[in-house]
C-alpha positions in Angstrom: 0.0 0.0 0.0 1.4 3.4 -1.0 2.1 6.0 1.7 0.8 9.5 1.5 1.2 12.9 3.2 -2.1 14.5 4.3 -3.2 17.8 5.8 -6.5 18.3 7.5 -7.6 21.6 9.2 -10.2 21.1 11.9 -10.3 24.8 12.9 -8.7 28.1 11.7 -9.3 27.6 8.0 -12.3 29.6 6.9 -12.2 31.7 10.1 -9.7 33.6 12.3 -9.4 31.7 15.5 -10.0 28.2 16.9 -6.8 26.9 15.2 -6.4 23.1 15.0 -4.5 21.4 12.2 -3.6 17.8 11.5 -0.7 16.4 9.4 -0.4 12.7 8.7 2.0 10.3 6.9 1.6 6.6 6.1 -0.7 4.2 4.3 -4.1 5.5 3.5 -6.4 5.5 6.5 -3.5 4.4 8.7 -1.4 7.5 8.7 0.5 8.5 11.8 -0.8 11.9 12.9 0.5 15.1 14.6 -1.8 17.9 15.7 -0.7 21.6 15.5 -2.4 23.9 18.0 -5.7 23.5 19.9 -7.2 26.9 20.1 -10.6 28.6 20.9 -12.7 31.4 19.4 -15.0 33.6 21.4 -18.8 33.6 21.3 -21.2 36.4 20.5 -24.7 37.0 21.8 -26.2 36.8 18.3 -25.0 33.3 17.3 -24.0 31.6 20.6 -25.7 33.3 23.6 -24.5 32.2 27.0 -21.6 30.2 25.6 -18.1 30.7 27.2 -15.8 29.4 24.5 -15.9 27.7 21.1 -13.4 25.1 19.9 -13.0 22.6 17.1 -14.9 19.4 17.1 -12.3 16.6 17.6 -14.6 13.7 16.8 -12.4 12.6 13.9 -9.3 12.8 16.0 -11.0 10.9 18.8 -11.9 8.1 16.4 -8.2 7.9 15.4 -6.7 8.7 18.8 -4.4 5.7 18.7 -2.7 7.2 15.6 -1.8 10.6 17.2 1.9 10.8 18.0 2.1 14.3 19.4 0.6 17.8 19.7 2.7 20.8 18.8 1.8 24.4 20.0 3.2 27.3 18.0 2.6 30.1 20.5 0.6 31.2 23.5 -2.4 33.0 22.1 -5.8 31.8 23.1 -6.8 30.9 19.6 -3.9 28.4 19.6 -3.8 27.0 23.1 -7.1 27.9 24.7 -8.8 24.5 24.1 -6.0 22.5 25.7 -7.8 21.9 29.1 -11.0 20.9 27.3 -9.7 18.8 24.3 -6.4 17.4 25.5 -8.2 14.8 27.8 -9.8 13.4 24.7 -6.5 13.0 22.8 -3.9 12.2 25.5 -0.9 12.8 23.3 2.4 14.4 24.5 2.6 18.1 24.0 5.6 19.9 22.6 6.2 23.6 22.8 8.6 26.3 23.9 9.2 27.5 27.5 6.9 30.6 27.6 4.0 28.8 25.9 4.5 25.8 28.1 4.2 28.0 31.2 0.9 29.5 30.0 -0.5 26.0 29.1 0.6 24.6 32.5 -1.4 27.4 34.3 -4.5 26.5 32.2 -4.2 22.8 32.9 -3.7 23.3 36.6 -6.6 25.8 36.9 -8.7 23.1 35.3 -7.6 20.6 38.0 -5.3 18.7 35.7 -1.6 17.9 35.8 0.7 19.5 33.3 3.3 16.7 33.0 2.3 16.0 29.4 4.1 19.2 28.3 7.6 18.8 26.9 9.6 22.0 26.6 11.5 22.2 23.4 14.5 24.4 22.4 14.4 26.1 19.0 16.2 24.8 15.9 18.6 23.1 15.4 17.1 21.0 18.2 14.4 18.7 16.8 11.6 16.4 18.0 11.3 13.0 16.3 7.8 11.4 16.6 6.6 8.7 14.2 7.6 9.6 10.7 8.0 13.3 11.5 11.0 15.4 12.5 9.8 18.7 13.9 11.8 21.9 14.6 10.7 25.1 16.2 11.9 28.2 14.4 11.6 31.6 16.2 9.4 34.2 14.4 8.2 37.6 15.4 4.6 38.0 16.4 2.6 39.9 19.1 3.5 37.4 21.9 7.0 36.1 22.9 8.5 32.9 21.7 6.2 32.4 18.7 7.5 29.8 16.3 7.0 28.4 12.9 7.4 24.6 12.6 9.7 22.8 10.1 8.1 19.4 9.7 10.3 17.0 7.8 8.5 13.9 6.4 9.5 11.1 4.0 7.4 12.9 1.4 9.2 16.2 1.8 9.6 19.3 4.0 6.6 21.3 5.3 6.8 24.8 6.7 3.9 25.6 9.0 4.3 29.4 9.7 2.0 29.8 12.6 1.2 33.5 13.2 4.1 35.7 12.1 5.3 39.0 10.9 8.6 40.3 9.5 10.0 42.3 12.3 13.7 42.7 12.9 13.2 44.6 16.2 10.1 43.4 18.0 11.1 45.1 21.4 10.4 41.8 23.3 10.9 38.4 21.8 12.9 37.2 18.9 13.3 38.9 15.5 12.5 37.3 12.2 15.8 36.1 10.9 16.0 36.0 7.0 19.4 34.4 7.0 18.1 31.4 9.0 15.1 31.1 6.6 17.5 31.2 3.6 19.2 28.2 5.2 15.9 26.4 5.8 14.8 27.0 2.2 18.1 25.7 0.7 18.5 22.6 2.9 18.0 19.2 1.1 15.4 19.2 -1.6 13.9 22.6 -0.4 10.4 23.3 0.7 7.6 21.0 -0.5 4.7 22.7 1.3 4.2 26.1 2.8 1.2 26.3 5.1 0.9 30.0 5.6 -0.8 32.7 7.8 -3.4 34.6 5.6 -4.8 37.1 8.1 -3.5 40.3 6.5 -3.5 39.3 2.9 -5.7 42.3 2.0 -3.4 44.8 3.7 -1.2 46.1 0.8 1.4 48.1 2.8 4.5 46.4 4.2 4.2 45.6 7.9 5.8 47.9 10.5 8.0 47.0 13.4 6.8 47.1 17.0 9.7 49.4 17.7 8.2 52.1 15.5 5.6 52.7 18.2 8.0 53.6 21.0 8.4 57.3 20.1 4.8 58.1 19.2 3.5 56.5 22.4 6.1 58.3 24.5 5.2 61.6 22.9 1.5 61.1 23.2 1.5 60.1 26.9 3.9 63.0 27.8 1.4 65.5 26.2 -1.6 64.4 28.3 -2.8 66.4 31.4 -5.3 64.1 33.3 -5.0 60.4 34.1 -4.0 58.3 31.1 -5.5 54.8 30.6 -4.3 52.5 27.8 -5.5 49.1 26.7 -4.0 46.5 24.4 -4.0 42.7 24.2 -2.8 41.3 27.5 -0.5 38.9 25.6 1.3 41.7 23.8 4.1 41.9 26.3 6.2 44.1 24.0 3.4 46.7 23.9 2.9 46.5 27.6 6.6 47.3 28.1 6.5 50.2 25.6 3.4 51.7 27.3 4.8 51.3 30.8 8.1 52.8 29.8 6.3 55.8 28.2 4.3 56.3 31.3 7.4 56.3 33.5 9.2 58.6 31.1 6.3 61.1 31.5 6.8 61.0 35.3 3.7 58.8 36.0 3.2 55.9 38.3 2.1 52.9 36.3 -0.5 50.4 37.4 -1.6 47.2 35.6 -5.3 46.4 35.9 -6.6 43.0 35.0 -5.7 39.5 36.1 -4.7 38.3 32.6 -2.3 41.2 32.1 -0.6 40.8 35.5 -0.3 37.1 34.9 1.2 37.5 31.4 3.9 39.9 32.7 4.7 37.6 35.6 5.0 34.5 33.4 7.1 36.4 30.8 9.5 37.5 33.5 9.7 34.0 35.0 10.4 32.5 31.6 13.1 35.1 31.1 11.6 36.5 27.9 10.8 39.9 29.5 13.5 41.9 31.1 13.6 45.4 32.5 9.8 45.9 32.8 9.3 49.2 34.7 8.2 49.0 38.3 4.4 49.2 38.8 2.1 50.0 41.7 -0.8 48.1 43.1 -4.4 49.3 42.5 -5.0 50.1 46.1 -2.0 52.4 46.0 -3.0 54.0 42.7 -6.1 55.4 44.3 -4.0 57.9 46.2 -1.8 59.0 43.3 -2.7 62.4 41.7 -4.5 61.9 38.4 -1.9 63.8 36.4 0.8 61.5 37.8 -1.0 58.2 37.1 -1.2 55.8 34.1 -3.3 52.7 34.1 -2.7 49.8 31.6 -5.8 47.7 31.5 -7.3 44.6 29.9 -10.4 44.6 27.7 -9.3 46.1 24.3 -12.0 44.0 22.6 -14.9 45.2 24.7 -15.0 42.1 27.0 -17.8 42.8 29.5 -15.9 41.6 32.6 -12.5 43.1 31.7 -11.1 46.3 33.3 -11.9 48.6 30.3 -15.6 47.7 30.4 -15.8 48.0 34.2 -14.3 51.5 34.1 -16.8 52.5 31.4 -19.6 51.5 33.7 -18.2 53.4 36.8 -15.6 52.3 39.3 -13.1 49.4 39.1 -11.0 48.6 42.2 -11.7 52.1 43.5 -10.5 53.8 40.3 -12.7 55.8 37.9 -12.5 57.9 34.8 -13.3 61.7 34.9 -13.6 64.6 32.5 -10.1 65.6 31.2 -8.7 62.0 31.4 -7.6 60.2 28.2 -8.3 56.6 27.2 -6.0 55.1 24.5 -6.9 51.9 22.5 -3.4 50.7 21.5 -5.0 47.9 19.6 -7.1 47.0 16.5 -10.7 45.8 16.9 -11.1 42.2 15.9 -14.0 41.9 13.4 -17.2 41.1 15.3 -16.2 43.0 18.4 -16.9 46.5 17.0 -20.3 46.9 18.7 -18.9 46.3 22.2 -15.9 48.5 21.7 -18.0 51.4 20.3 -20.4 51.1 23.3 -17.4 51.5 25.7 -16.1 54.5 23.7 -19.4 56.2 23.9 -19.7 55.6 27.6 -16.3 57.2 28.2 -17.2 60.1 25.9 -20.3 60.7 28.1 -18.0 61.1 31.1 -15.9 63.7 29.3 -13.0 61.4 28.7 -11.0 61.8 25.4 -10.9 58.5 23.6 -8.1 57.9 21.2 -7.9 54.8 18.9 -4.9 53.4 17.0 -5.0 56.4 14.6 -4.4 54.4 11.4 -1.5 52.6 12.9 0.2 55.4 14.8 -0.4 53.7 18.1 -0.7 50.0 17.0 0.9 47.6 14.6 -0.4 44.2 13.6 1.3 40.9 14.6 0.6 39.4 11.2 2.4 39.7 7.9 0.9 42.0 5.4 0.6 41.1 1.7 4.0 42.3 0.6 5.6 40.4 3.5 3.7 37.2 2.6 5.0 37.6 -1.0 8.5 38.1 0.3 8.2 34.8 2.3 6.9 33.0 -0.8 9.9 34.2 -2.8 12.3 33.4 0.0 11.1 29.8 0.6 10.1 29.0 -3.0 7.6 26.2 -2.0 6.3 23.6 -4.5 2.8 23.9 -2.8 1.2 26.7 -0.8 -1.7 26.0 1.5 -3.4 29.2 2.9 -4.5 28.9 6.5 -5.4 31.1 9.4 -8.1 33.3 7.8 -11.7 33.6 6.6 -12.6 32.0 3.3 -12.0 35.3 1.5 -8.4 35.5 3.0 -7.6 31.9 1.9 -8.9 32.5 -1.6 -7.0 35.7 -2.1 -3.8 34.1 -0.8 -4.3 31.2 -3.2 -4.6 33.6 -6.1 -1.2 35.1 -5.2 0.3 31.6 -5.2 -1.2 30.8 -8.6 0.2 34.1 -10.0 3.6 32.9 -9.0 3.2 29.4 -10.5 2.9 27.7 -7.1 0.4 24.9 -6.8 -2.3 25.6 -4.2 -5.7 24.7 -2.9 -8.2 26.4 -0.6 -8.8 23.9 2.1 -11.4 25.0 4.7 -12.1 23.1 7.9 -12.8 19.4 7.2 -11.0 19.4 3.8 -8.4 16.6 3.7 -5.6 17.2 1.2 -3.1 14.7 -0.2 0.2 16.6 -0.4 2.3 13.7 -1.7 2.4 14.7 -5.4 3.4 17.9 -7.2 0.0 19.5 -6.5 -2.5 19.2 -3.6 -5.5 16.9 -4.1 -8.8 16.9 -2.1 -9.2 13.3 -1.1 -11.9 13.5 1.6 -14.3 15.8 3.4 -14.5 15.2 7.2 -17.6 16.2 9.0 -16.5 19.0 11.3 -18.4 21.1 13.7 -17.8 23.0 17.0 -17.7 22.3 20.6 -19.2 24.9 22.9 -18.0 25.3 26.5 -21.3 26.1 28.2 -20.5 26.8 31.8 -18.5 23.8 32.7 -19.9 21.4 30.1 -18.8 20.8 26.5 -21.8 20.5 24.2 -21.9 20.0 20.4 -23.0 22.8 18.2 -25.7 20.5 16.8 -27.0 19.3 20.2 -29.7 21.9 20.0 -29.0 23.6 23.3 -27.8 26.9 21.8 -30.4 26.7 19.0 -33.2 26.5 21.6 -31.7 29.3 23.6 -31.7 31.5 20.5 -35.3 30.7 19.8 -36.3 31.5 23.3 -34.4 34.8 23.1 -36.1 35.7 19.8 -39.6 34.6 20.6 -40.1 34.2 24.3 -41.4 31.2 26.2 -44.8 30.0 27.4 -45.1 27.4 30.2 -48.5 25.6 30.3 -49.5 23.4 33.2 -52.7 21.2 33.2 -53.9 18.6 35.7 -55.9 15.5 34.5 -57.8 13.5 37.2 -58.2 9.7 37.5 -61.1 9.7 35.1 -59.1 11.5 32.3 -61.0 14.8 33.0 -59.2 18.1 33.2 -59.2 19.3 36.8 -59.7 23.1 36.9 -58.3 25.4 34.3 -55.0 25.4 32.6 -52.5 28.0 33.9 -49.8 29.8 32.1 -46.5 31.5 32.9 -44.8 33.8 30.4 -41.1 34.6 30.0 -39.8 37.2 27.5 -43.2 38.2 26.3 -45.2 41.4 26.7 -47.8 41.4 29.4 -50.5 42.8 27.0 -51.2 42.1 23.4 -52.7 44.3 20.7 -56.3 43.7 22.0 -55.2 45.4 25.3 -56.0 42.3 27.3 -53.7 40.4 29.8 -51.7 38.0 27.6 -51.4 35.3 30.2 -55.2 35.4 30.9 -56.1 35.4 27.1 -54.0 32.2 26.6 -55.4 30.6 29.7 -58.9 31.3 28.6 -58.4 29.8 25.2 -56.7 26.7 26.6 -59.4 26.2 29.2 -62.1 26.6 26.6 -60.4 23.9 24.5 -60.1 21.5 27.5 -63.8 21.8 28.3 -64.7 20.3 24.9 -61.6 18.4 24.0 -62.3 14.8 22.6 -61.5 12.1 25.1 -58.9 10.5 22.8 -56.9 13.7 22.9 -57.1 14.1 26.7 -56.0 10.5 27.2 -52.9 10.9 25.0 -50.1 13.0 26.4 -48.5 13.6 23.0 -51.7 14.7 21.3 -52.7 16.9 24.3 -49.3 18.5 24.3 -49.5 19.2 20.5 -53.0 20.7 20.8 -52.2 23.0 23.7 -48.9 24.1 22.1 -50.7 24.9 18.9 -53.4 27.0 20.6 -50.8 29.0 22.7 -48.7 29.8 19.6 -51.8 30.8 17.6 -53.0 33.2 20.3 -49.6 34.7 20.7 -49.3 35.2 16.9 -52.7 37.0 16.8 -51.9 39.2 19.9 -48.2 40.0 19.5 -47.1 38.7 16.1 -44.7 36.1 17.5 -44.8 32.3 17.9 -43.1 31.6 21.3 -41.4 28.4 22.4 -44.0 26.4 24.4 -43.5 23.9 27.2 -46.5 21.8 28.3 -46.6 20.0 31.6 -49.4 17.5 32.0 -49.8 16.1 35.5 -52.1 13.1 35.9 -53.7 12.0 39.1 -53.6 8.3 39.7 -56.4 6.3 41.4 -55.5 4.6 44.7 
């Protein structure tokens, strides 16, 4: 039986977030497998109300769990490691990653009540991990979190470069720079690069990317020019930006306070892992209360409008005794992730109503992306000269645009969204199978499937309201008294002006008085009849058909 090299995205291909990729080599259907990243994406109230986290459905991996040799984690962002406490117990494979990412994952596992002894800390290239038919090296790349890495995956069918998230930054302030000389070596070793699986996030941004170091002077000048209290927010994981902001605050003669558990934890872990050095001294929130406003700078979590983060709490009033006032300045040193705009704008307006001056990234003056822009992607294509390019980490439009660039350069390519299995053995990728993929929702403390109906029912109740009907049937199968009704999420009065609850109860009771015996005796038929009446009345009165729950209680003869 011939052996083949396969690629299967389970998350992150056709969306930004929830990254989970599978590579395999061996006889068809018996390939040995490695998994790259196990991340999450975040819910919204429109499509997934009440859900805490969303992650890839690993049913296919679970069905082939005895074939998984290892899990590799490229870096410590939530969309690459956030699902570890929830999905690793289903897969039970050793986990390989670098020191800083390992520390973040260990905290997650321990907070979930699990040991973290499955994590193996790996040094970067030329060190390598040999698992099954794969030889994997971690290559440092610049990104918006320390110790981000691309993976060099050598297989009997050729060399794969999995970029992870990256940008071309020779001076990232914190973390390792992108080293073109090392990548020249990687491109020219052996038979060269067979497959480049490449980040597509910024494929529509036509300007070359800018270094994190270009923000140092603008942020320093901006903060020095402010009069009241200065508050800045950015991604908690962007340790380089936190350092730049803190240094700018101290240079302006301000005491600096970090607000938000995630931010304090990230700085602590980065210092312990020795990737962050010389971070300015900070003060505690309880001490910040006593500092004059024009001598204080807060760096806070919540750049994406998260309701429980420090930014949102400040926009609603006080947080840990601190509050915003007229003449203060709030800086968003971040870009809004698509889908989060509504929450961020709501916070901006709340600050504006307080008289606070809100400043955004000003077209890149106070923020740079952690992902490679289009010219940088093309530079990497030209540097590595892959035989095949597979776009990943992006919505469908990103993947398709990236594939067009590859075709224009004569590089074989394929748009492979979640669940699309590619055979990469030959000179061009071939779609060989479509795997049924879905999503897991973390709902409180329980993982549920996207197709389980829980969230769908929740959405229907949110849109249409809920009616609870209770009836009692005596020993002789005769309704005992009237039906009674409880309403949730519905107006008290309909267009007739009457009490909605009483209108529905009257209609149900009238039906029960004349209902045929065969319906009253049959729970299913009675349920259906009462449900239909309630929905019809609601439609006439308020123009909606609510969700209906019918409870039939039957008295039993002694």
